[in-house]
CSV table of C-alpha atoms (C1' of nucleotides) in Angstrom, one decimal:
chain,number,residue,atom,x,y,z
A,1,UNK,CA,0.0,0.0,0.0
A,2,UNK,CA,1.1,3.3,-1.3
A,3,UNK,CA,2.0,5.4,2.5
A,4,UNK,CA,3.3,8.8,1.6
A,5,UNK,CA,7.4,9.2,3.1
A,6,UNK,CA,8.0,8.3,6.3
A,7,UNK,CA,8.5,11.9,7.8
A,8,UNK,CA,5.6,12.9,7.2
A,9,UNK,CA,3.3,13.4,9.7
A,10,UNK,CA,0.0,12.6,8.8
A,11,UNK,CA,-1.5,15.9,8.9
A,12,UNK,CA,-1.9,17.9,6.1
A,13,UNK,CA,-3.4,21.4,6.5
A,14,UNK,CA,-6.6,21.4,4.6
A,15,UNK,CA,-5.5,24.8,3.1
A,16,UNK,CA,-3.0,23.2,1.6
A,17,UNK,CA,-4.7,20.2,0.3
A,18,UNK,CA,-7.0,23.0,-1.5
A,19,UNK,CA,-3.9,24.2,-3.2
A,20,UNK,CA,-2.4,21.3,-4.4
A,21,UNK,CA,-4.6,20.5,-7.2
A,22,UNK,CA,-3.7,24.0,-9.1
A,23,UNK,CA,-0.3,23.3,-8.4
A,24,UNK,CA,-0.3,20.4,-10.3
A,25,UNK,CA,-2.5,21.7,-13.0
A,26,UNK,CA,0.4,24.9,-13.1
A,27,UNK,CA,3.4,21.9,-13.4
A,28,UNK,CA,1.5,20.0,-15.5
A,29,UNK,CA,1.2,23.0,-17.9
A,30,UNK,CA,4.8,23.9,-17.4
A,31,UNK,CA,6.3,20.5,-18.2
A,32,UNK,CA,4.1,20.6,-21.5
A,33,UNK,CA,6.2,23.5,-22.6
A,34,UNK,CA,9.2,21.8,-21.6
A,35,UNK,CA,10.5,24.0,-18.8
A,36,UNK,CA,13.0,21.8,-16.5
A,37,UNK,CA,13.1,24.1,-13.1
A,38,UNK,CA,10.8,26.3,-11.9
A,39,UNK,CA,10.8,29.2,-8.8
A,40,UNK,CA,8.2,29.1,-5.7
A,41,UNK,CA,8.0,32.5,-6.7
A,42,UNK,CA,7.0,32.0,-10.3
A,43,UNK,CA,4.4,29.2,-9.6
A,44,UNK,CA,3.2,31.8,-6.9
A,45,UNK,CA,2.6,35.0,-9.3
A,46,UNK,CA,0.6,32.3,-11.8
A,47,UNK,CA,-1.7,31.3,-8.8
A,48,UNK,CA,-2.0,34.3,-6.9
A,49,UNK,CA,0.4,33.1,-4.0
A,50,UNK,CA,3.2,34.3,-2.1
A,51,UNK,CA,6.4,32.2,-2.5
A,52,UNK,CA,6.6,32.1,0.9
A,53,UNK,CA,3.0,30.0,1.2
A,54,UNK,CA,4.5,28.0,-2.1
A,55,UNK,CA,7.6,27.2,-0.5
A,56,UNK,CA,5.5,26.0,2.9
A,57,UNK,CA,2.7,24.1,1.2
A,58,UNK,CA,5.6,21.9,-0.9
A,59,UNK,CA,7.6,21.7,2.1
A,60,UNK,CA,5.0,19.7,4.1
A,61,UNK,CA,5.7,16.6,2.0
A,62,UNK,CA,9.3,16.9,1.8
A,63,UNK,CA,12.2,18.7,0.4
A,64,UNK,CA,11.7,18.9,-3.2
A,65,UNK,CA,13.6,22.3,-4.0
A,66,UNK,CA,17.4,22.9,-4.5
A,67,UNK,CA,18.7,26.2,-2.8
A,68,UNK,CA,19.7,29.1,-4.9
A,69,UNK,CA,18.1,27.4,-8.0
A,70,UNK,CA,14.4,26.2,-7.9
A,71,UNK,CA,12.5,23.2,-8.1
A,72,UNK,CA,12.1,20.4,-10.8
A,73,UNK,CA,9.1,20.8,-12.8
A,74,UNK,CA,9.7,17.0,-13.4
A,75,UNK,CA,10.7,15.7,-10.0
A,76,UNK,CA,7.8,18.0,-8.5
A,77,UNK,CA,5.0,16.9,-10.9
A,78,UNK,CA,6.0,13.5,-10.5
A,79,UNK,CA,5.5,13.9,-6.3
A,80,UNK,CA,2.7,15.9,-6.3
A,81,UNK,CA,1.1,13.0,-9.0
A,82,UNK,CA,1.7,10.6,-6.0
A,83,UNK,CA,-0.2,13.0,-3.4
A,84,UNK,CA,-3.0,13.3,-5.6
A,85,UNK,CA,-3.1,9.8,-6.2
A,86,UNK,CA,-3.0,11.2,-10.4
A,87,UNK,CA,-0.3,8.5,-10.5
A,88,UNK,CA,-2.8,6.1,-11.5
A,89,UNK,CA,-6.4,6.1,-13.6
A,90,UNK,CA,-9.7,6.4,-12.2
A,91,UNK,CA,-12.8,4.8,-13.3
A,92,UNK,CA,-15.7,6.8,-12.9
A,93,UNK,CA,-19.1,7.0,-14.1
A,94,UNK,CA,-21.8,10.3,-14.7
A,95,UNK,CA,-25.4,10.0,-13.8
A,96,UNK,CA,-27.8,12.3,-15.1
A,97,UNK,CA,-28.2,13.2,-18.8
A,98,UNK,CA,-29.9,16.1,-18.6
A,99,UNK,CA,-28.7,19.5,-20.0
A,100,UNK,CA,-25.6,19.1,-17.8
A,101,UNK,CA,-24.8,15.6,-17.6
A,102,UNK,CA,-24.7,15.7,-21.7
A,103,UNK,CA,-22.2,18.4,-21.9
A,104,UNK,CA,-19.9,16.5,-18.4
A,105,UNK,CA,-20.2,13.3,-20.6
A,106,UNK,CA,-18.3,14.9,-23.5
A,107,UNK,CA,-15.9,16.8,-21.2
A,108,UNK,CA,-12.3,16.3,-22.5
A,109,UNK,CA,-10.9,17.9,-19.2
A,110,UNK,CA,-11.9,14.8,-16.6
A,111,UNK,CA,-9.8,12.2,-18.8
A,112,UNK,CA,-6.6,14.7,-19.2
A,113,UNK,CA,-6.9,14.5,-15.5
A,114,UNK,CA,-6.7,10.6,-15.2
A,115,UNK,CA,-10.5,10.1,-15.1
A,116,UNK,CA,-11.9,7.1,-17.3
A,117,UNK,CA,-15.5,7.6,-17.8
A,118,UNK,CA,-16.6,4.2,-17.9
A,119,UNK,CA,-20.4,4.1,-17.9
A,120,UNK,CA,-23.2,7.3,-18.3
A,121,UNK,CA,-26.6,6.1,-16.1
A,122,UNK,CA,-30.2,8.1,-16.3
A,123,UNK,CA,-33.2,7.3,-14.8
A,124,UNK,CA,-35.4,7.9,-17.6
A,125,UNK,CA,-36.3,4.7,-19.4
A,126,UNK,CA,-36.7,6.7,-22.8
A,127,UNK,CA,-33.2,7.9,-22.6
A,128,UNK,CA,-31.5,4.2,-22.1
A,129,UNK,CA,-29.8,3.0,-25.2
A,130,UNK,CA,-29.3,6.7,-26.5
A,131,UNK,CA,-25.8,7.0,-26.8
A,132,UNK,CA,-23.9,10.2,-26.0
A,133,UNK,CA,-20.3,11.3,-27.3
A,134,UNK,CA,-19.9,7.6,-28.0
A,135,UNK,CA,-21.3,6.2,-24.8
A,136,UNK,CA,-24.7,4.7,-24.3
A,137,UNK,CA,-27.3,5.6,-21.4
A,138,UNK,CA,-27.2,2.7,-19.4
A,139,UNK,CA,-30.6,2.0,-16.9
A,140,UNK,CA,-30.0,2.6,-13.4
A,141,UNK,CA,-30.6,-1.0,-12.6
A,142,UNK,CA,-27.1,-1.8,-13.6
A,143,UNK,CA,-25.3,1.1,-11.4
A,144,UNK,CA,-24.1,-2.2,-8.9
A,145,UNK,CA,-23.3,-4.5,-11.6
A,146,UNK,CA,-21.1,-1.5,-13.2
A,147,UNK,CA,-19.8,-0.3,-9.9
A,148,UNK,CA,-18.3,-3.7,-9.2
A,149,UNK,CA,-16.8,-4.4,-12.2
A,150,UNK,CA,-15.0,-1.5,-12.7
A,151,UNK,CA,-14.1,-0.9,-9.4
A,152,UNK,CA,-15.1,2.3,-9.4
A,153,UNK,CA,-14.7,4.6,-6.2
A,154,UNK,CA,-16.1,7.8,-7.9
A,155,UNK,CA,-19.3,9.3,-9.4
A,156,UNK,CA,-20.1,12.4,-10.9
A,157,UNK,CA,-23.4,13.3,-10.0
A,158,UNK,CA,-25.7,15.7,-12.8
A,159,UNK,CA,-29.5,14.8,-10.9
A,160,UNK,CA,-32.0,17.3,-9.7
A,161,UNK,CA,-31.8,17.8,-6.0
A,162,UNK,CA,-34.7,15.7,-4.9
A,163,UNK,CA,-32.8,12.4,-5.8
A,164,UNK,CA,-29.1,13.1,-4.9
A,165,UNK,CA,-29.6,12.0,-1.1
A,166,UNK,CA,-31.0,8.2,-2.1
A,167,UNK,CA,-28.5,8.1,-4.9
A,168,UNK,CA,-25.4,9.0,-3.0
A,169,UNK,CA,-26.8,6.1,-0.1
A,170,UNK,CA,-27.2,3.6,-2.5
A,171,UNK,CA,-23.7,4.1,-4.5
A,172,UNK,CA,-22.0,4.4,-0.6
A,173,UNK,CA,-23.5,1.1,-0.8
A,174,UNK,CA,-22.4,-0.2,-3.8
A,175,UNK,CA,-19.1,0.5,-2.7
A,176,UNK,CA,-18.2,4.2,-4.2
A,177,UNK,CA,-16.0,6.2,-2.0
A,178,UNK,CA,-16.7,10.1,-3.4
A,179,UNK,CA,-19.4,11.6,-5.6
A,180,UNK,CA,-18.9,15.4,-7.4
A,181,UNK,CA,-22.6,17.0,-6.5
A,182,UNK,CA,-23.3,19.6,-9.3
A,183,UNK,CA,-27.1,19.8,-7.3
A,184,UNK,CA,-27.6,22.8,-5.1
A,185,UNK,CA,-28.4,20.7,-2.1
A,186,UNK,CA,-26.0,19.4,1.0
A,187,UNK,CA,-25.7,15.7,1.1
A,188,UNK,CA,-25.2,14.1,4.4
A,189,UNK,CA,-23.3,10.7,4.8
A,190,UNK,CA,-23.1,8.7,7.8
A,191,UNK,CA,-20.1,6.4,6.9
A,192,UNK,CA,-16.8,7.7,6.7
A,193,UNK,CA,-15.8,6.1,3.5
A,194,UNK,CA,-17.6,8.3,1.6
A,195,UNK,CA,-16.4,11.9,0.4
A,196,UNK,CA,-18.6,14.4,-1.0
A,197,UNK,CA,-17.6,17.4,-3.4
A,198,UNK,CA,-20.0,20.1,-4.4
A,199,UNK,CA,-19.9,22.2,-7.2
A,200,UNK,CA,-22.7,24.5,-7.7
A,201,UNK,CA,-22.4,27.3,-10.1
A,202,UNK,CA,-25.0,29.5,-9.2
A,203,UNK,CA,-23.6,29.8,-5.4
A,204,UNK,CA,-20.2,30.7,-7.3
A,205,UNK,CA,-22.2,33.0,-9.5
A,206,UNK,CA,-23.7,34.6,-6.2
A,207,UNK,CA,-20.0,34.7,-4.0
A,208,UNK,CA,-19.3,36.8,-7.6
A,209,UNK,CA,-22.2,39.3,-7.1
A,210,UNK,CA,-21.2,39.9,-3.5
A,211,UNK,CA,-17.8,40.6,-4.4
A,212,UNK,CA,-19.0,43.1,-7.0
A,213,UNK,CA,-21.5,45.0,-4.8
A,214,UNK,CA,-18.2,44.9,-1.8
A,215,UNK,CA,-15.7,45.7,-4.4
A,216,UNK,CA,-15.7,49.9,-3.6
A,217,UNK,CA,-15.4,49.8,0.3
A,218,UNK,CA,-12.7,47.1,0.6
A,219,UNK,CA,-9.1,47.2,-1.5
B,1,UNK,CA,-26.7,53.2,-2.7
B,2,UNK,CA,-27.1,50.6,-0.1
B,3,UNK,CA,-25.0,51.4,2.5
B,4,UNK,CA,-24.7,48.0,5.3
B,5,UNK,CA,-26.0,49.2,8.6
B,6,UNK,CA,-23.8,51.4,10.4
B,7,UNK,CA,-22.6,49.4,13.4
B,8,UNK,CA,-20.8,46.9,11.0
B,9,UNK,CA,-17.2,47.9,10.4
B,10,UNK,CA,-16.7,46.8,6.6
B,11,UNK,CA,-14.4,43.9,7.7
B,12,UNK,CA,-16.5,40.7,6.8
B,13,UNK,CA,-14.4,37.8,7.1
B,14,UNK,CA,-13.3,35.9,3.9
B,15,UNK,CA,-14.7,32.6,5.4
B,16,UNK,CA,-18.0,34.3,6.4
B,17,UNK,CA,-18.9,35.4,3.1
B,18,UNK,CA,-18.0,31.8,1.6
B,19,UNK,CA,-20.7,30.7,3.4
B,20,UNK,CA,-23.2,33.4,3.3
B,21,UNK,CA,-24.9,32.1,0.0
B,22,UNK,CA,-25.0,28.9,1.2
B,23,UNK,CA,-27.1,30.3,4.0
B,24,UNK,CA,-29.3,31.7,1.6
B,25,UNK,CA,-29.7,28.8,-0.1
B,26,UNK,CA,-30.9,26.9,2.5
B,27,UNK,CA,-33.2,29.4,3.9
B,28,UNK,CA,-35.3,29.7,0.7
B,29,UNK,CA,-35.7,26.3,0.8
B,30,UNK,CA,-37.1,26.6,4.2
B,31,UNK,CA,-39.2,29.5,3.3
B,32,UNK,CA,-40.4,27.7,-0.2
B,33,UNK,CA,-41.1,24.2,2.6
B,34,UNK,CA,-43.2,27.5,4.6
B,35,UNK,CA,-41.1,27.0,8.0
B,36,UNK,CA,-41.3,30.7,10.0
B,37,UNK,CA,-38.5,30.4,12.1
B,38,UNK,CA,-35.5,28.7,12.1
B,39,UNK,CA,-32.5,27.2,15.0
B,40,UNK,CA,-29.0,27.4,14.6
B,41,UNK,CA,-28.4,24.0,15.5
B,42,UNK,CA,-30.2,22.9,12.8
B,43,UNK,CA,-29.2,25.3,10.5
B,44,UNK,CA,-25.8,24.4,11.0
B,45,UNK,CA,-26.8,20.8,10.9
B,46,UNK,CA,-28.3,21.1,7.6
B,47,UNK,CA,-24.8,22.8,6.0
B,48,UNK,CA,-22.2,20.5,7.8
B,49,UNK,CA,-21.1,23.6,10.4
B,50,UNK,CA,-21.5,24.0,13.9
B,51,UNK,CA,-24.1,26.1,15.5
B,52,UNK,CA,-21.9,28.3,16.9
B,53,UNK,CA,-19.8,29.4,13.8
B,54,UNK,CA,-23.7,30.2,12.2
B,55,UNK,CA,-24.6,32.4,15.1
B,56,UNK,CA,-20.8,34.1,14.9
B,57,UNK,CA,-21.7,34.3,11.1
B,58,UNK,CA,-25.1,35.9,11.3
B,59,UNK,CA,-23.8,38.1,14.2
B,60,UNK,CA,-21.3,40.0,12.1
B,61,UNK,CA,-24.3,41.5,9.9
B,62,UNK,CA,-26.6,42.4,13.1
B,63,UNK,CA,-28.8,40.8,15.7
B,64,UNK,CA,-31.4,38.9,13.6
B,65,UNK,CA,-32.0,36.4,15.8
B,66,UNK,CA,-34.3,36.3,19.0
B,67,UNK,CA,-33.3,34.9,22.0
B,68,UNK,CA,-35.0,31.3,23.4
B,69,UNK,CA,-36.8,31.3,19.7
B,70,UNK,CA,-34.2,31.2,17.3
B,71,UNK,CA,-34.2,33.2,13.8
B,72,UNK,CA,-37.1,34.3,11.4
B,73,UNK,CA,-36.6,32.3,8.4
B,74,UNK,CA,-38.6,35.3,6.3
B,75,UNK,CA,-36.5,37.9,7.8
B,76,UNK,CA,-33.0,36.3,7.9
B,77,UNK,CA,-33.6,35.7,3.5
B,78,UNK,CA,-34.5,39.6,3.3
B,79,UNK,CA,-31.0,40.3,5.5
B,80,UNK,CA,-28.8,37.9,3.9
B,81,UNK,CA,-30.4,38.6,0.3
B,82,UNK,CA,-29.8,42.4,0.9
B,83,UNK,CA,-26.4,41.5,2.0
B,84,UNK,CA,-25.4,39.4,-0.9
B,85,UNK,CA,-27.0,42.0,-4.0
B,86,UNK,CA,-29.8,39.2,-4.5
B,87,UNK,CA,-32.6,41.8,-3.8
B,88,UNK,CA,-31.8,42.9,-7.6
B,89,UNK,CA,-31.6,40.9,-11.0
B,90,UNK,CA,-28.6,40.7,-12.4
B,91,UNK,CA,-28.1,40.7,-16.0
B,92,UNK,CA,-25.7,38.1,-17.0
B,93,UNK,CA,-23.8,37.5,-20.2
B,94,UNK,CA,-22.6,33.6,-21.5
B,95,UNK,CA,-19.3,33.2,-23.9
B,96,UNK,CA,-18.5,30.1,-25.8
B,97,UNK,CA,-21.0,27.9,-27.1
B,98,UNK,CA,-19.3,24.8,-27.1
B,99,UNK,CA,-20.4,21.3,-25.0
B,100,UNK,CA,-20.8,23.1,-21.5
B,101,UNK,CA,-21.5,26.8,-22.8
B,102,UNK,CA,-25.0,25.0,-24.9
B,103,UNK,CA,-25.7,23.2,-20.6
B,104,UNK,CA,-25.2,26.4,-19.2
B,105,UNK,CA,-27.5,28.3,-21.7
B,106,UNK,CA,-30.3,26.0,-20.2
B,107,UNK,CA,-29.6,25.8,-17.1
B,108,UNK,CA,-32.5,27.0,-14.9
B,109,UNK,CA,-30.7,27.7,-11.5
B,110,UNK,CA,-28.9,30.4,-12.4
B,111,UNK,CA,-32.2,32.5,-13.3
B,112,UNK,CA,-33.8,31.0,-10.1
B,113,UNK,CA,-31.1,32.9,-8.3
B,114,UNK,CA,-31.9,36.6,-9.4
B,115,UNK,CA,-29.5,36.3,-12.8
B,116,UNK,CA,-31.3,36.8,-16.1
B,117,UNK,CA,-29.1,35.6,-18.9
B,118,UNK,CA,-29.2,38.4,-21.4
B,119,UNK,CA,-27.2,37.3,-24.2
B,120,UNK,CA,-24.7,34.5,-25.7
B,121,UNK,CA,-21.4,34.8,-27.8
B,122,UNK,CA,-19.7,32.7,-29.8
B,123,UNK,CA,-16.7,33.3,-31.8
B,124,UNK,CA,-17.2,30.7,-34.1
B,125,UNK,CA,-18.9,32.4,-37.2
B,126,UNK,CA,-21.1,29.1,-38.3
B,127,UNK,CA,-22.7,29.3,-34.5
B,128,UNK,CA,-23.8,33.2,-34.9
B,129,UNK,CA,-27.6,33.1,-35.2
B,130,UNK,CA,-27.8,29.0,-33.9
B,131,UNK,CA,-30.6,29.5,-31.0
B,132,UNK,CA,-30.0,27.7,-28.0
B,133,UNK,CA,-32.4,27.5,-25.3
B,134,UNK,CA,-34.4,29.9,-27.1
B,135,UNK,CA,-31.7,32.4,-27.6
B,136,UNK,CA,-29.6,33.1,-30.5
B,137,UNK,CA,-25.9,33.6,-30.5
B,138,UNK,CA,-24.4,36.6,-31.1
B,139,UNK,CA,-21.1,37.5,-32.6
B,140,UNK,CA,-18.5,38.7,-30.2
B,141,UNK,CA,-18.3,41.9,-32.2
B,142,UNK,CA,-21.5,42.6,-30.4
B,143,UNK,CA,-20.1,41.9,-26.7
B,144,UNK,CA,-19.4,45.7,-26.3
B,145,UNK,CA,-22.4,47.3,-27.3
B,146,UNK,CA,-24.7,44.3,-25.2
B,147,UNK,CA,-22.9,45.1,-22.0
B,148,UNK,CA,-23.3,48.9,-22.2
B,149,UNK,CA,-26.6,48.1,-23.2
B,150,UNK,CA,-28.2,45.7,-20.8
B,151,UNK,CA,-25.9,47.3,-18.2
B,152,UNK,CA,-24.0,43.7,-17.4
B,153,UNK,CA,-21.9,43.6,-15.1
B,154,UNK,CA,-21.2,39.9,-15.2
B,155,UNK,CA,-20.0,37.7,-17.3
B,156,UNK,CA,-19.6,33.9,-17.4
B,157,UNK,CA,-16.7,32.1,-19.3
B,158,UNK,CA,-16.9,29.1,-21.3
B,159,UNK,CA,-14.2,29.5,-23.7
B,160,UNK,CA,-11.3,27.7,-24.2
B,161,UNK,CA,-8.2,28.3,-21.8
B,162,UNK,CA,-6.0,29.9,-24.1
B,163,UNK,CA,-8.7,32.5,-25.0
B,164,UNK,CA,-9.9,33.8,-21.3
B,165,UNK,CA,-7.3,36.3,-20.4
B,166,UNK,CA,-7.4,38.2,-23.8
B,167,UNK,CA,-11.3,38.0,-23.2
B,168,UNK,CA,-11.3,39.1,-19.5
B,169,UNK,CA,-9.7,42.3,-20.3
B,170,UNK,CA,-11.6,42.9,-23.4
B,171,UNK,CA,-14.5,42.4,-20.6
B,172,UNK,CA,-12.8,44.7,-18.4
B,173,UNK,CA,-12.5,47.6,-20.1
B,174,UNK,CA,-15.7,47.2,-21.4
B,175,UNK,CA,-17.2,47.3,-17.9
B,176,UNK,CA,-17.8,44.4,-17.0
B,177,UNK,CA,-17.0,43.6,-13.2
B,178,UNK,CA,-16.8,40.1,-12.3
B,179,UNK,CA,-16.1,36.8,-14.5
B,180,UNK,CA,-17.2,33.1,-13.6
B,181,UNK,CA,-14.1,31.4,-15.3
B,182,UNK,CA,-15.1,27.7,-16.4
B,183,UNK,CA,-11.4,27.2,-18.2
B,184,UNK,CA,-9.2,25.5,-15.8
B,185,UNK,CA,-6.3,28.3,-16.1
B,186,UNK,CA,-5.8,31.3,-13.4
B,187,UNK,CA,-6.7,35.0,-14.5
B,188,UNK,CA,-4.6,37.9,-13.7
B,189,UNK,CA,-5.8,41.3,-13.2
B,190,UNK,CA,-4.8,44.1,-12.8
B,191,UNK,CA,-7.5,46.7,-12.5
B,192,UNK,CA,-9.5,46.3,-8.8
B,193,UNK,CA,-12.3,46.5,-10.3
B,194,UNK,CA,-12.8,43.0,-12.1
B,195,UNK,CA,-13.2,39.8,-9.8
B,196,UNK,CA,-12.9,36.7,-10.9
B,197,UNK,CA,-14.1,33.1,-9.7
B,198,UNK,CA,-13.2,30.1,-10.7
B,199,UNK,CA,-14.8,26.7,-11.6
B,200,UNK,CA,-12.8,24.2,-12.6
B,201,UNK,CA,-14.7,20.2,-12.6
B,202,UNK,CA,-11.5,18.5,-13.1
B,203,UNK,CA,-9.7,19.8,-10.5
B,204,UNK,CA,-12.5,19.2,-7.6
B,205,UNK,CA,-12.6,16.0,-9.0
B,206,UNK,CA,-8.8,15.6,-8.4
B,207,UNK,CA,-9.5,17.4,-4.5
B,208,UNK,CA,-12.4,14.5,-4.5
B,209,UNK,CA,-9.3,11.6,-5.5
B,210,UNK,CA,-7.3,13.1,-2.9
B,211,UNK,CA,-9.5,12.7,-0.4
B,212,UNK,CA,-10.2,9.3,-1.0
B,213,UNK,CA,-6.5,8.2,-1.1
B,214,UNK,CA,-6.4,9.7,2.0
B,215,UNK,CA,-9.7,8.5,3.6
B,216,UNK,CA,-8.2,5.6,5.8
B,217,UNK,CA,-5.6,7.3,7.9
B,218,UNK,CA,-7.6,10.6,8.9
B,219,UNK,CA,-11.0,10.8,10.5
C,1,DA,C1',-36.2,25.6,29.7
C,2,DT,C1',-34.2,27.1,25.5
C,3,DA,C1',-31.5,29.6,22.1
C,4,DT,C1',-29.0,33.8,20.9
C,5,DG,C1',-24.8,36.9,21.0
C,6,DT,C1',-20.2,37.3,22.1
C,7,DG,C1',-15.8,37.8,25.0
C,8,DA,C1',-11.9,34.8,25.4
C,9,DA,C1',-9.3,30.6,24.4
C,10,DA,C1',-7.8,27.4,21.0
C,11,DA,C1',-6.7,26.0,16.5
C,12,DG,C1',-5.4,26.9,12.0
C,13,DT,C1',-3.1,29.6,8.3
C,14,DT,C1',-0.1,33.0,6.4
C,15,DT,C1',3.7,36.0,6.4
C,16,DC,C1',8.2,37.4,8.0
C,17,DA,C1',12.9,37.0,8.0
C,18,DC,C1',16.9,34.7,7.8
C,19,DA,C1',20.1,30.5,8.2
C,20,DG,C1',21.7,27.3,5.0
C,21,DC,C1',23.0,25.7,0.6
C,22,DC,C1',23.8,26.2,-4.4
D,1,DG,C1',24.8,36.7,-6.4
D,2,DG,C1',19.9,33.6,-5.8
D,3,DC,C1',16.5,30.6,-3.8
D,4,DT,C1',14.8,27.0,-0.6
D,5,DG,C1',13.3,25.4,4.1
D,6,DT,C1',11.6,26.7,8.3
D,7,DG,C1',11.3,28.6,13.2
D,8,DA,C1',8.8,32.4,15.2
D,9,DA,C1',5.4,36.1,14.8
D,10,DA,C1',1.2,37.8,13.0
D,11,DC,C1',-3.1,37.1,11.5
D,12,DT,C1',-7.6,34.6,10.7
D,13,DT,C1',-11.0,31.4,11.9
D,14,DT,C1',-13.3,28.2,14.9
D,15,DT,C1',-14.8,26.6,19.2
D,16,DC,C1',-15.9,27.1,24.0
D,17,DA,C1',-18.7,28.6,27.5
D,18,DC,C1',-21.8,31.6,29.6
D,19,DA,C1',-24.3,36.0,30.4
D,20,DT,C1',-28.5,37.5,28.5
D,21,DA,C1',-33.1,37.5,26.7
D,22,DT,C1',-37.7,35.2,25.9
DNA sequence: ATATGTGAAAAGTTTCACAGCC
DNA sequence: GGCTGTGAAACTTTTCACATAT
């Protein structure tokens, strides 16, 4: 079993668990171009960081800099991969194919990333068989049977609010450990081997529109 | 101009106002469901957060709360909705039509939530005049004279990475105050009066990963 | 009896500033 | 020269616990 080095004691600021995702995404992008090294204060500017928080977030999972010259993009990407867990594919499947669970199903970005969509699911019998950016609908009946053989540990989650809460119980169930929640609704789960990730765009939409009305009085 | 009430000193805390529309949220629903009042406890319950962080929340904007009762749902959604700019409509603009762009166009919560979607741009010449949602796309030649127009003041972004920054500060200058960025690349600017907010799938689904990997050893 | 509002303590996070190494 | 790694200080956020009000 993959533990992370052995000096590391296991607790991570959440803060910085928040951050490592756009670090990668930043080293990811820079080792595309073919950059070798790279400066905490660099990656900082892209991200809207100090160096300072850079260097401290990086330093919490070892010593991955060399003094007086930078980090390697490479050697950096590489240990922040096995963090992540990136290091390896995930299986995961999408149900919902409404207006938004159409366009997730055909979004390139999730497989960059290391996520397989293996199966799209709907609760409509109408929809079943209707196949979408070269996937077909599959009825709900088979989530289990899919779940298993796969193995997967993640769903993506495109249903109207009223059906996320029995949904999420029965894949916890099945055996799924995390489910992306694009409803506008809080899902509750008992277990502890479930994680739950919300994205809801109009609350972004909303933080956005406070900012704008607070943007005179503060900096 | 809406002034907040005097007492307050304009110092709302960063992780206050992350949570302030998930408040409102939840206390629509309530009103919608018809409850009058409402506990902290089981506010707080209902969100994941303790009831003494929502009483320290709701306490920074006044004393809405009565003592031995608990809160008026019907007045703590006028408070928070005055506080948060949700007492107007907001007209909204959408760019880039491709697979998410076409979800978002039909996506109902957004207009549920006070923002009226006033126009959408593509830059793809075959796309200009293709309705969507029962709205017809526009040529970004337009996007100057529709925000001075409608008056928008927010845009959403579902373009391509490598065409948001040149777009933001086209955006900028043409007034435009605050950008929900769906590209998974970080915008600079330089002018303090744009915001920007960020919403990138892949990367919570990487936080989601994370978590997972590290679900055994924590809580 | 019950629930808010809030000082004060605790916990968490960021920034400073500089020793240490290239 | 330049940049990392990190203690210590500064700042932010959360939690505790209880006076206060109904």
């Amino acid at each position: 079993m993959p533990k992370r080095d052995p000096k590391t004691r296991d607790q991570v600021p959440r803060a910085t668990v928040a951050r490592l995702a756009l670090y990668l995404r930043e080293l990811q992008h820079l080792e595309r171009l073919g950059e070798t090294t790279v400066k905490s204060r660099w990656l900082g500017q892209k991200l809207g960081l100090t160096d300072a928080q850079v260097r401290r977030d990086l330093s919490i999972f070892g010593q991955f800099g060399q003094r007086g010259v930078g980090y390697s993009v490479r050697r950096l990407c590489g240990a922040i991969g096995d963090i992540m867990g990136t290091d390896r594919r995930w299986p995961v499947i999408l149900i919902g194919m409404g207006n938004l669970g159409r366009a997730l199903s055909g979004y390139r970005g999730f497989e960059k990333q290391g996520f397989d969509l293996v199966a799209i699911f709907d609760s409509a019998p109408e929809l079943v068989g209707t196949p979408f950016h070269g996937r077909r609908v599959e009825s709900l009946d088979r989530l289990e049977a899919v779940v298993r053989k796969h193995k997967v540990q993640l769903a993506i989650l495109a249903v109207p609010g009223s059906s996320v809460q029995e949904l999420v119980d029965r894949l916890e169930k099945a055996g799924v450990n995390g489910v992306l929640n694009f409803a506008p609704v809080r899902i509750l789960t008992n277990s502890a081997s479930m994680s739950v990730m919300d994205v809801d765009m109009a609350l972004e939409l909303q933080r956005l529109a406070f900012e704008v009305v607070n943007r005179s009085e503060n900096d």
